[in-house]
Coordinates of C-alpha atoms in Angstrom, one line a residue:
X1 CA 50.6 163.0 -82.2
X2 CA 49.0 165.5 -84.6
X3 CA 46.6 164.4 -87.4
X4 CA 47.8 165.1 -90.6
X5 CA 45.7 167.9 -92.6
X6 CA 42.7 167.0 -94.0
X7 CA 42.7 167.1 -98.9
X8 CA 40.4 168.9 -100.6
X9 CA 38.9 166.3 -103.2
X10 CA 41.5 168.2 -106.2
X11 CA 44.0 167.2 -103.9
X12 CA 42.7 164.1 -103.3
X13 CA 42.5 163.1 -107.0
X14 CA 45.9 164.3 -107.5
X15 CA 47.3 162.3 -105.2
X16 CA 45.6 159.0 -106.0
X17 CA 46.6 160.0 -109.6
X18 CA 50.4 160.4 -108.8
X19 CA 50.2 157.1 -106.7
X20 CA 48.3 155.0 -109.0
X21 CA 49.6 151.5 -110.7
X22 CA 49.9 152.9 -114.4
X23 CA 51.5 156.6 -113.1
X24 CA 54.0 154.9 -110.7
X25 CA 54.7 151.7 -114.2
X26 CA 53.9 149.0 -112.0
X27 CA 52.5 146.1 -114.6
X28 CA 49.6 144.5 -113.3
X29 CA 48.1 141.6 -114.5
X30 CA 44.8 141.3 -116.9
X31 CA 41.2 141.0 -114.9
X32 CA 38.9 138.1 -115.8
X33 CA 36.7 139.5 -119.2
X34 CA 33.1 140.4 -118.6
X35 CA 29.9 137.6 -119.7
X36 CA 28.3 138.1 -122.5
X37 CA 24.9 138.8 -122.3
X38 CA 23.8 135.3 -122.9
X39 CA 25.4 134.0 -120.1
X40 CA 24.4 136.1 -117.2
X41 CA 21.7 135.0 -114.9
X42 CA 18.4 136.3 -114.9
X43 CA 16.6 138.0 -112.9
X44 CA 14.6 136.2 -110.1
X45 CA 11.1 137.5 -111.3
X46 CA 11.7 136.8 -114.8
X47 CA 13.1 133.0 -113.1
X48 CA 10.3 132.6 -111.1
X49 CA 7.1 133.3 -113.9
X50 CA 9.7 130.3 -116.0
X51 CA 9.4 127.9 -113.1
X52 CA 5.5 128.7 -112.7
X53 CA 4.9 128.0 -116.7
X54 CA 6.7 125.0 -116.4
X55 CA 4.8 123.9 -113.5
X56 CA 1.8 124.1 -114.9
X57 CA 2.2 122.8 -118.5
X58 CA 3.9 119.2 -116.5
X59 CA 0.7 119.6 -114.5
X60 CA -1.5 119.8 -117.2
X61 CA 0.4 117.1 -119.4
X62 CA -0.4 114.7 -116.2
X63 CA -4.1 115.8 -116.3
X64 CA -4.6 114.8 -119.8
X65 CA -2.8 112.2 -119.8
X66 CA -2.7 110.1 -116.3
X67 CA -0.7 107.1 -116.2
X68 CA -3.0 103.7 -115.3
X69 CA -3.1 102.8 -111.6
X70 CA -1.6 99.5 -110.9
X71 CA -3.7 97.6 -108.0
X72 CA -1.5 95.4 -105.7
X73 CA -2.0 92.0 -105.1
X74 CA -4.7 92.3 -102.6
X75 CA -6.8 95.0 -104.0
X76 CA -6.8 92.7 -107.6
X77 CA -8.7 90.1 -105.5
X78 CA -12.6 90.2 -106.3
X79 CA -14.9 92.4 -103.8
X80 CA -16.0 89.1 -102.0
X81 CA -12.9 88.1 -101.2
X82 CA -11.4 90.9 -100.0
X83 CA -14.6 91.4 -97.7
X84 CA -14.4 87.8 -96.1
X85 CA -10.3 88.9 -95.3
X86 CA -11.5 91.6 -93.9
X87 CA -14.4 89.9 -91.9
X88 CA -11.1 86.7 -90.8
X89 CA -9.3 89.6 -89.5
X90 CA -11.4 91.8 -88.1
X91 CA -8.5 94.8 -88.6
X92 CA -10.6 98.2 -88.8
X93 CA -7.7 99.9 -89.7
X94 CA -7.7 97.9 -93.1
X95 CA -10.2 100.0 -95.4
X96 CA -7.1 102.9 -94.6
X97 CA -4.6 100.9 -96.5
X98 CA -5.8 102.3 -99.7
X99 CA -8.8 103.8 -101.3
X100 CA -9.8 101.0 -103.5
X101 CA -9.9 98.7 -100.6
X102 CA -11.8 101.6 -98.6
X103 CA -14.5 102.0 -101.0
X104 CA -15.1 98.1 -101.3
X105 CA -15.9 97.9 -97.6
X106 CA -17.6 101.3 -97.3
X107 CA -21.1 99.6 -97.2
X108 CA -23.8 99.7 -94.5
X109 CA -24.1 96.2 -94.6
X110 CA -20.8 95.7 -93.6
X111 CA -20.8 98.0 -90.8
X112 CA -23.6 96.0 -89.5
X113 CA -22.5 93.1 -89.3
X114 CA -19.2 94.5 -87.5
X115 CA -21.7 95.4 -85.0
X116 CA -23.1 91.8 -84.9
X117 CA -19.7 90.4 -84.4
X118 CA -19.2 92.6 -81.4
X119 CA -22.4 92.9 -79.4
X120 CA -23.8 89.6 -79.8
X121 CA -23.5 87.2 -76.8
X122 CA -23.4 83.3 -77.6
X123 CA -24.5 81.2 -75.6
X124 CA -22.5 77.7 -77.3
X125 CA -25.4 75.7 -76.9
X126 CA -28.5 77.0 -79.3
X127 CA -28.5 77.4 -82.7
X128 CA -27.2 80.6 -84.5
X129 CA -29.4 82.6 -87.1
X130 CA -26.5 83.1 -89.2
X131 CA -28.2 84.9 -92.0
X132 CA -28.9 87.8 -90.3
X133 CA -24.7 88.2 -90.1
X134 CA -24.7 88.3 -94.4
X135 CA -22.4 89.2 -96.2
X136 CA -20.1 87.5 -93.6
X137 CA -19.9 84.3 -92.8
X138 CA -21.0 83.3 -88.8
X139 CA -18.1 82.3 -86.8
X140 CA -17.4 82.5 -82.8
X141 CA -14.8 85.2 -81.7
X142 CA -12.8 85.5 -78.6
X143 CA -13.3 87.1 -75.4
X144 CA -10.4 89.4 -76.4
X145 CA -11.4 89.7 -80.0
X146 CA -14.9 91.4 -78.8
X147 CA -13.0 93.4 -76.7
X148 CA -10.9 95.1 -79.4
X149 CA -13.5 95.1 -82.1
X150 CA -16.2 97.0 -79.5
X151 CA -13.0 99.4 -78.6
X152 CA -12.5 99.5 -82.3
X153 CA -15.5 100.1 -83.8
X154 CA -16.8 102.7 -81.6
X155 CA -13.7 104.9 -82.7
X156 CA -14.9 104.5 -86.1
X157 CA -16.3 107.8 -87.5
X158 CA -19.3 105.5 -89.5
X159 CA -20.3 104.2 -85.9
X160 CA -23.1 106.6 -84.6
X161 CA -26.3 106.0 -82.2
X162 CA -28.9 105.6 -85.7
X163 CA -26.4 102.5 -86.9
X164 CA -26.4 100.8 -83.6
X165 CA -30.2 101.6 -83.1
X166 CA -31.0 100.1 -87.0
X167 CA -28.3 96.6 -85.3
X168 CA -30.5 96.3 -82.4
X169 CA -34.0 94.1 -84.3
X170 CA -31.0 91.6 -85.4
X171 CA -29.2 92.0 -82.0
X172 CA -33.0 90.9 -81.0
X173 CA -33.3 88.1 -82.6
X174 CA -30.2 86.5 -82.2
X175 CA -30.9 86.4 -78.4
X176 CA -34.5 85.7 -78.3
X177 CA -33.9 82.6 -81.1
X178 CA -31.2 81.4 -78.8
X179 CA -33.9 82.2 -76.0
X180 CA -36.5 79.9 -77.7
X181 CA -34.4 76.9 -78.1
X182 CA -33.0 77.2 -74.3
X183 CA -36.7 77.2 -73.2
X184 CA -38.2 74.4 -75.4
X185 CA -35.4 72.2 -74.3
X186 CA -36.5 72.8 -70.8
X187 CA -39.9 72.1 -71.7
X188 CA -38.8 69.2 -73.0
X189 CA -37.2 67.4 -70.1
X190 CA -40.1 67.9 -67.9
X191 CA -43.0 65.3 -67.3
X192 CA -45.8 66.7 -68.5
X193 CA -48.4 63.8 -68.9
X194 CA -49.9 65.1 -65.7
X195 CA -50.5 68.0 -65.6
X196 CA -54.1 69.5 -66.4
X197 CA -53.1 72.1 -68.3
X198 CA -49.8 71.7 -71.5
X199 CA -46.8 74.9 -72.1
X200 CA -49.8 76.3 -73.8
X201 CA -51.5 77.5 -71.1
X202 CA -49.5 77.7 -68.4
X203 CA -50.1 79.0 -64.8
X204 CA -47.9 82.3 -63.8
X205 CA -46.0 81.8 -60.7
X206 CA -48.0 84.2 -58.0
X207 CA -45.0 86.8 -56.9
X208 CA -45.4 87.5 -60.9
X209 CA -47.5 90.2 -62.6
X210 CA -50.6 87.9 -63.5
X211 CA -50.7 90.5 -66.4
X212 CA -48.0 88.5 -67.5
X213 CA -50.5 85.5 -68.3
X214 CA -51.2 86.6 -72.2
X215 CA -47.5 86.6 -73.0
X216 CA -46.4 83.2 -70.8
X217 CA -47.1 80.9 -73.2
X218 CA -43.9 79.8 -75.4
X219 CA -44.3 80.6 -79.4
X220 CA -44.7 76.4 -81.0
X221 CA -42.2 78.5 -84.0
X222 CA -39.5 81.1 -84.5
X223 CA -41.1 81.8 -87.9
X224 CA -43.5 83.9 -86.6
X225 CA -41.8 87.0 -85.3
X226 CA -44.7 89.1 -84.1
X227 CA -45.6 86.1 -81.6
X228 CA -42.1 85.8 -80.5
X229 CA -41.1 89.2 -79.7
X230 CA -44.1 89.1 -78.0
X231 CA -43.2 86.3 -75.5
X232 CA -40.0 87.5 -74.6
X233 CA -41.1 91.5 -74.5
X234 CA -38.8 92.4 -76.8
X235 CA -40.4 96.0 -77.9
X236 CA -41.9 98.7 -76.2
X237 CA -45.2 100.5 -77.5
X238 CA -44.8 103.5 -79.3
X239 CA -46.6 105.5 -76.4
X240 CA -44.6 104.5 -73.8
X241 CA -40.9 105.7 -74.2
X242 CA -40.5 109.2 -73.3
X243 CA -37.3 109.5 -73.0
X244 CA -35.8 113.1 -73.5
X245 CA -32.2 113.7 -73.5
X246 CA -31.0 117.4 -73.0
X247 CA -29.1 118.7 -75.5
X248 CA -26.1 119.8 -74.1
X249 CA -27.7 122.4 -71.8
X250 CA -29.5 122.5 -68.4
X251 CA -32.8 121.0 -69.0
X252 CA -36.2 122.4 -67.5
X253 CA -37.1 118.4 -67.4
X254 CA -33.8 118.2 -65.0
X255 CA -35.2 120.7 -62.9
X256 CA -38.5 119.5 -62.6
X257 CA -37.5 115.9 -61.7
X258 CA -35.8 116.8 -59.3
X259 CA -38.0 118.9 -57.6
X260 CA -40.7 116.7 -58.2
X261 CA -38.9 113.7 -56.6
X262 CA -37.7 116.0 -53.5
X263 CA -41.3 116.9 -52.6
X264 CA -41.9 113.1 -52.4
X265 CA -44.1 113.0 -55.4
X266 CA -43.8 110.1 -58.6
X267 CA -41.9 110.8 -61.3
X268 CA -43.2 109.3 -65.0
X269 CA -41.3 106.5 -65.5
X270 CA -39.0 106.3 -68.2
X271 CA -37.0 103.2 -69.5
X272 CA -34.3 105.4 -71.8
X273 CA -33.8 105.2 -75.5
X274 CA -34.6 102.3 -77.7
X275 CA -33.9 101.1 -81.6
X276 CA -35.3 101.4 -84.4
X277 CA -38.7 100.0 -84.0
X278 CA -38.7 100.5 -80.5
X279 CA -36.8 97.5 -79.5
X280 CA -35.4 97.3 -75.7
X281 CA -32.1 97.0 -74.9
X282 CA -32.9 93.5 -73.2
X283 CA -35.7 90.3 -73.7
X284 CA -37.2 88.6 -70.9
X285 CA -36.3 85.3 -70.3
X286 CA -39.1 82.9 -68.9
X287 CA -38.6 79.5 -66.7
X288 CA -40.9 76.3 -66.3
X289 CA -41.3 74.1 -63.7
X290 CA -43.8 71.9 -62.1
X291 CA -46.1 72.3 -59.2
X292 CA -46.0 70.0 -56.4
X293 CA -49.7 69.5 -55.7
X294 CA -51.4 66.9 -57.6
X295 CA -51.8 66.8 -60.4
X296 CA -49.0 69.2 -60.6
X297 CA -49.7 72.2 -62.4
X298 CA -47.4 73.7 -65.0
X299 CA -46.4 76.9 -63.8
X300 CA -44.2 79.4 -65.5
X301 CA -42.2 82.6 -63.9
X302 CA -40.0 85.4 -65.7
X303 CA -36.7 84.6 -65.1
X304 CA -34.4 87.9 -65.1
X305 CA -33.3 89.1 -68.0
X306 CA -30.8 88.7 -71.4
X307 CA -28.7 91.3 -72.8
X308 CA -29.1 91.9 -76.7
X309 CA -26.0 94.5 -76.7
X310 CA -23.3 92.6 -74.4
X311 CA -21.1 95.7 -74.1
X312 CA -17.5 95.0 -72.2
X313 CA -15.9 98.1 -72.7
X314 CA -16.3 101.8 -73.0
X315 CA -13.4 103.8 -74.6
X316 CA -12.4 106.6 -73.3
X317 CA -13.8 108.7 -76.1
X318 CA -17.6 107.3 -75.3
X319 CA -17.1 108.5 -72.1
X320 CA -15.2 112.0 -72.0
X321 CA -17.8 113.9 -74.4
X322 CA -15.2 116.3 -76.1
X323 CA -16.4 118.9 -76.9
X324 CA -19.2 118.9 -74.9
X325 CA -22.3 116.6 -74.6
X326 CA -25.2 116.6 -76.7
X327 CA -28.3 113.8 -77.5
X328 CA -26.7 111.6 -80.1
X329 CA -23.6 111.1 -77.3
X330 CA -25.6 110.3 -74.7
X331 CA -28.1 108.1 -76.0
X332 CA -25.2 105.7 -77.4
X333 CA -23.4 106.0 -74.0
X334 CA -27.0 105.0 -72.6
X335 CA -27.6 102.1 -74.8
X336 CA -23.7 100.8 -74.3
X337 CA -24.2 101.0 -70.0
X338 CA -27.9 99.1 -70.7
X339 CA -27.1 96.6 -72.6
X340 CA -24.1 96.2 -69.8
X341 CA -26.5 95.9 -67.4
X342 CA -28.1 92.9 -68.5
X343 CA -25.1 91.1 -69.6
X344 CA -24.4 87.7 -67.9
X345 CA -21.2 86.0 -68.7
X346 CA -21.3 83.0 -70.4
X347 CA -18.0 81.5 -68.4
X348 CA -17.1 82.9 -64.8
X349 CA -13.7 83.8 -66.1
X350 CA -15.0 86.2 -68.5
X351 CA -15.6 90.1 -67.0
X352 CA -18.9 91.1 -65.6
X353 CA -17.9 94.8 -64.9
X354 CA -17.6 97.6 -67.5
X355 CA -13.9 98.5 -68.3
X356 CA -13.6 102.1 -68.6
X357 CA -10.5 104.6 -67.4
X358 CA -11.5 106.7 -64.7
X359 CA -9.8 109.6 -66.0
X360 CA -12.0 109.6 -68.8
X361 CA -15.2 109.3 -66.7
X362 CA -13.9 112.5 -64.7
X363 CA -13.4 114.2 -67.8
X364 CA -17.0 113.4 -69.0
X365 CA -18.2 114.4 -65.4
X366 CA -16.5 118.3 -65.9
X367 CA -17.7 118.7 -69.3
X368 CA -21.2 117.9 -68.1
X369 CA -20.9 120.2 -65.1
X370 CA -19.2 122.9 -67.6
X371 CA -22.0 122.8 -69.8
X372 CA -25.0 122.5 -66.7
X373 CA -26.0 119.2 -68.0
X374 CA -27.3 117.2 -65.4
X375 CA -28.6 114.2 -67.7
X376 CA -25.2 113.7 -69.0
X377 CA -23.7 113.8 -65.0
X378 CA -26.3 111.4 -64.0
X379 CA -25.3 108.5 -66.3
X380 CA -22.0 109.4 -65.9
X381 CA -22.2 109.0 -62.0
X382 CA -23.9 105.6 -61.9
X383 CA -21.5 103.9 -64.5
X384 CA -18.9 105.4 -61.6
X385 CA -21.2 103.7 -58.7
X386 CA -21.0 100.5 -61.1
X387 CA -17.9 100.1 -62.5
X388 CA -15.8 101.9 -59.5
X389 CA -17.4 100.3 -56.7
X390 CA -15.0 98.1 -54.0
X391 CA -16.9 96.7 -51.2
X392 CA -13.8 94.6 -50.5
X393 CA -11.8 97.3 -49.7
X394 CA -11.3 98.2 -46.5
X395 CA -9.4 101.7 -45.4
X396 CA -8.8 103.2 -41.9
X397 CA -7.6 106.1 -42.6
X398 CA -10.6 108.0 -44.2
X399 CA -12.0 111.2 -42.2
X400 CA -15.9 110.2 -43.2
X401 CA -17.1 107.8 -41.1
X402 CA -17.2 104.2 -42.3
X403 CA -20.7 104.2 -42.1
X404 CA -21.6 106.8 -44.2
X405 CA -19.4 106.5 -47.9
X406 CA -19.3 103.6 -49.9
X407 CA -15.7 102.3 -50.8
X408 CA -14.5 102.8 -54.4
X409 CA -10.8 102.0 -56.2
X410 CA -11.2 105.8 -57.4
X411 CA -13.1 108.5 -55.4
X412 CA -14.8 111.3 -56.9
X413 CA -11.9 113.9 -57.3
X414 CA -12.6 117.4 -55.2
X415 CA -11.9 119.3 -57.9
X416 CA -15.5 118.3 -59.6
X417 CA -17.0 119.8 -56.4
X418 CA -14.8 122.7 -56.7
X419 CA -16.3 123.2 -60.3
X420 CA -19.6 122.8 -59.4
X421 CA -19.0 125.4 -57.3
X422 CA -18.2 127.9 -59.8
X423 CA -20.8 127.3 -61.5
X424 CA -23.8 129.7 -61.3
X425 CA -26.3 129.4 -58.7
X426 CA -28.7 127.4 -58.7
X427 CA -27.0 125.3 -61.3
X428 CA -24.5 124.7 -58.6
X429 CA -26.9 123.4 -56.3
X430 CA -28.2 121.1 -58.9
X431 CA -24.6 119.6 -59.7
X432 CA -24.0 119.4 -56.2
X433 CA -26.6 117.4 -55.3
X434 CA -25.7 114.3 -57.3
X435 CA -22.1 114.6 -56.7
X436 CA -22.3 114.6 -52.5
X437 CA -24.7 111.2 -53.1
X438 CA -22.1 109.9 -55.1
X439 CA -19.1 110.9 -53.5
X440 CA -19.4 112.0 -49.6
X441 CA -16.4 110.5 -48.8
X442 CA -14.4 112.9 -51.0
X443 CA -15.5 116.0 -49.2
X444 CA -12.8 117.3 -46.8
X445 CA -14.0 118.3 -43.7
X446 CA -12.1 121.8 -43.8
X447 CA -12.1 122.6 -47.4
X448 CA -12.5 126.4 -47.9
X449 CA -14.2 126.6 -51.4
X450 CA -17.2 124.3 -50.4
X451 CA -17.4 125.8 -47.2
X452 CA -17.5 129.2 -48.7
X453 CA -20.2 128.2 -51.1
X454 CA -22.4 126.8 -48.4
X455 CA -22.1 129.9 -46.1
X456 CA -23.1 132.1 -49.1
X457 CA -26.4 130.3 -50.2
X458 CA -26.9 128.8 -46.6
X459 CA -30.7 128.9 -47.5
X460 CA -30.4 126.6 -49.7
X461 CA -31.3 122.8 -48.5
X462 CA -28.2 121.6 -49.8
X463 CA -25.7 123.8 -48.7
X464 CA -27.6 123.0 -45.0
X465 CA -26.9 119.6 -45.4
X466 CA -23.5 120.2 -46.5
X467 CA -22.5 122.4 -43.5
X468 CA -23.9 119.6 -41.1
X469 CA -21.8 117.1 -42.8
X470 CA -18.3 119.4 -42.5
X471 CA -18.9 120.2 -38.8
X472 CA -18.5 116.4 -38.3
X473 CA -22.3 116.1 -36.8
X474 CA -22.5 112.4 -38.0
X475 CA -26.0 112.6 -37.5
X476 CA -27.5 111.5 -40.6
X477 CA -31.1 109.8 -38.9
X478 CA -30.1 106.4 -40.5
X479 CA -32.0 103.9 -39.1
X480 CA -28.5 101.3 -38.7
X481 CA -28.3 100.9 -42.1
X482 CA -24.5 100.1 -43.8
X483 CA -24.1 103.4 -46.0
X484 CA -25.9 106.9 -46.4
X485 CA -26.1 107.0 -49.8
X486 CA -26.3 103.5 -52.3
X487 CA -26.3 104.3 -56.1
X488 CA -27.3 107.6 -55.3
X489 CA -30.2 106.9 -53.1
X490 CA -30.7 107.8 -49.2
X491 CA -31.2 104.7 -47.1
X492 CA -33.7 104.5 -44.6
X493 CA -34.1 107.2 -42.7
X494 CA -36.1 109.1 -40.0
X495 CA -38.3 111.3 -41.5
X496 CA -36.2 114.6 -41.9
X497 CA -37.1 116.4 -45.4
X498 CA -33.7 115.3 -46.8
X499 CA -32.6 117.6 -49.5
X500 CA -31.9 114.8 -52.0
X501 CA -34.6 112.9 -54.4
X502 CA -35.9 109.9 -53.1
X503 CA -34.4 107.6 -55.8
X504 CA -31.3 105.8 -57.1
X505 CA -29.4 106.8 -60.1
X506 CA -30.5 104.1 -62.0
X507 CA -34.6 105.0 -61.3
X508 CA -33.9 108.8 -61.8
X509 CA -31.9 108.8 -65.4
X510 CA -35.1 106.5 -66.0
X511 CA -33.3 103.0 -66.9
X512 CA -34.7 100.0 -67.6
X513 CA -33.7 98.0 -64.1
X514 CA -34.0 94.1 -64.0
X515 CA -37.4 93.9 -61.8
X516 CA -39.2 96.0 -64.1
X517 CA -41.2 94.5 -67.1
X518 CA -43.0 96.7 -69.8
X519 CA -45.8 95.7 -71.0

């Protein structure tokens, strides 16, 4: 087929002329007439500067002139009213509802006594100093109720360590009140016509401190507050806390207690952070009793301890120290796993452990080794030796022997080792340490990346220890005892030079421990 030639344009025009509608008298019907200029649309500029003038002149009539807010039904209550709903219901999501509502419980004094409501333990037999809770009124909460309001609170952005340190006088003396009247009812039901010497001078039981003599005697009033915090050591002198959190890095007080406690030498002894005024997280309790020689003597003996911050749970928050840890964190985790420490149930269906997730405590653990904090690794361990702990459980199928690991619901992972051991050396020696005395059992036998860490620094004491322990030597120089390592600290053993400090957990973070009375 051949194309046809190719028109010049003259042709071209011709053509189209010749062909077109008019030429060839073919009528066609009339188009649709043009807008006039009114109607067309303008421009999108010229559109968009109208919709920004508009825009702002509505903006600026709403300015200057804004309509009255209408307050519902609950926020047109008076402030005291809405405060006592608030304390009824306990809801810490309430002050979100609405801004009026938020600023009317925005107060300090409020916070407070959310803290009150939480932390203090009841015994439901003494009397209740229910001032020290204004502006709410006293009542007794629930097991479950604590429980949420502690998980509640401490989520709170308001709730920081200098809040719950300025709680902690009135934690104080709500336990050491409840304290007195427990003890002078004691008093009271023994027969004291014979004996030489009255309550106000009594003997001190001999397996005591006889330094304890001085403070033995019980306080004849609450009024006088000096006297009774006194009795039941409630404060610590300036001079003696010296407690020094890292902040967020590797300490040079990490390193040194740790070599210091190696080498067999005594470390200062700390008993962690206090409140404001230097009040312990704990009071001493005292018991009386009489002698049986006659005519019996009145003797009196510290009797454990009482709990002024009855902690139950630690949220996972408390616990994971996003994004890393620093001194505030750690001295509230500190305070919370004290006060847990001394915290004796009421009722024996109630919880004596800590409930924590052990996710979060994992998390914690590798944002401490991350950021070489061994402080932060240390709490974090022995709140794992406490709250993780199964002595119950029995297992067969573990590689370590059973006389060398103690038995926890959740093990140390492996992969904290394996982080440790990324870390620079000797950081990674440090972070090791505390994690084999914690969790032995966790260490395969044949794993490659601690094996390979221990060949490379095989000078190091730790790493030595480690290699004897993965060729399956099982000789330890334990002296029959159940485990090799109990909250951290070597059981008897021949003398050997072990690599690890000579101390628990518990000693070596410098905690306050139930046996041990500061005077």
């Amino acid at each position: 087929m051949l194309i046809p030639p190719r028109r010049s344009k003259v042709e071209k025009m011709k053509y189209e002329g010749n062909n077109s509608p008019a030429a060839s008298g073919i009528n066609r019907a009339r188009g649709r007439p043009m807008k006039r200029r009114p109607e067309l649309k303008l421009p999108n500029t010229i559109q968009r500067k109208r919709e920004k003038l508009l825009q702002q002149s509505l903006r600026a009539a709403v300015t200057n002139n804004p309509e009255p807010y209408e307050l519902s039904p609950l926020e047109a209550l008076p402030v005291e009213l809405i405060q006592q709903i608030f304390f009824y219901s306990l809801e810490v999501n309430l002050p979100r509802a609405s801004s009026h509502i938020a600023a009317v419980l925005s107060n300090p004094s409020i916070y407070s006594a959310l803290i009150l409501f939480a932390y203090f333990q009841e015994d439901g037999e003494s009397p209740v100093e229910e001032q020290l809770f204004l502006p709410a009124h006293y009542r007794v909460i629930s097991v479950e109720d604590k429980i949420r309001l502690q998980q509640s609170i401490l989520s709170c952005q308001w709730c920081d360590v200098d809040l719950f340190k300025s709680c902690m006088p009135n934690l104080s003396r709500l336990q050491m009140i409840q304290a007195w009247h427990r003890e002078t009812k004691a008093e009271a039901e023994l027969d004291t016509s014979e004996c030489p010497q009255g309550p106000q001078n009594p003997a001190i039981e001999q397996r005591n401190n006889q330094g304890l003599q001085p403070f033995a005697a019980r306080p004849p009033s609450i009024t006088d507050i000096e006297v009774l915090e006194r009795h039941f050591m409630a404060k610590a002198s300036p001079a003696g806390n010296d407690f020094q959190a890292s902040d967020g890095q590797f300490g040079l007080s990490a390193y040194t207690m740790l070599n210091s406690l190696s080498q067999g030498s005594q470390a200062v002894r700390l008993f962690g952070p206090t409140g404001h005024g230097n009040y312990l997280p704990r009071i001493v309790l005292w018991r009386s009793y009489l002698g049986y020689s006659s005519p019996k003597p009145f003797h009196k003996m510290v009797d454990g301890c009482a709990s002024i911050i009855g902690t139950r749970i630690l949220p996972d928050h408390i616990l994971e120290g996003n994004p890393s840890w620093d001194k505030p964190k750690l001295e509230l985790l500190m305070l919370l796993r004290q006060g847990a420490r001394f915290f004796h149930p009421v009722h024996e269906f109630e919880r004596r452990h800590l409930e924590c997730s052990p996710g979060a405590l994992y998390e914690g653990m590798a944002s401490a080794i991350k950021s070489h904090n061994l402080d932060a690794l240390l709490v974090l361990l022995e709140i794992h030796f406490d709250c993780m702990r199964d002595p119950e459980r029995l297992s067969d199928d573990r590689k370590t022997p059973h006389h060398i690991a103690v038995l926890f619901t959740s093990p140390i992972p492996v992969a904290l080792f394996h982080l440790a051991c990324e870390q620079p050396y000797p950081a990674s020696s440090f972070l090791l340490s505390p994690l084999i005395r914690e969790g032995i059992d966790s260490i395969p036998l044949d794993d490659r990346i601690l094996t390979a860490w221990a060949v490379r620094h095989s000078d190091d004491r730790v790493a030595g220890f480690l290699l004897r322990h993965m060729e399956g030597a099982n000789d330890y120089g334990k002296y029959g005892e159940p485990v090799l390592f109990w909250n951290g600290s070597q059981t008897r053993t021949r003398p050997q030079d072990p690599p690890f400090p000579d101390t628990s957990f518990t000693q070596q973070i410098g905690y306050l421990e139930r046996d041990v009375i500061v005077l």
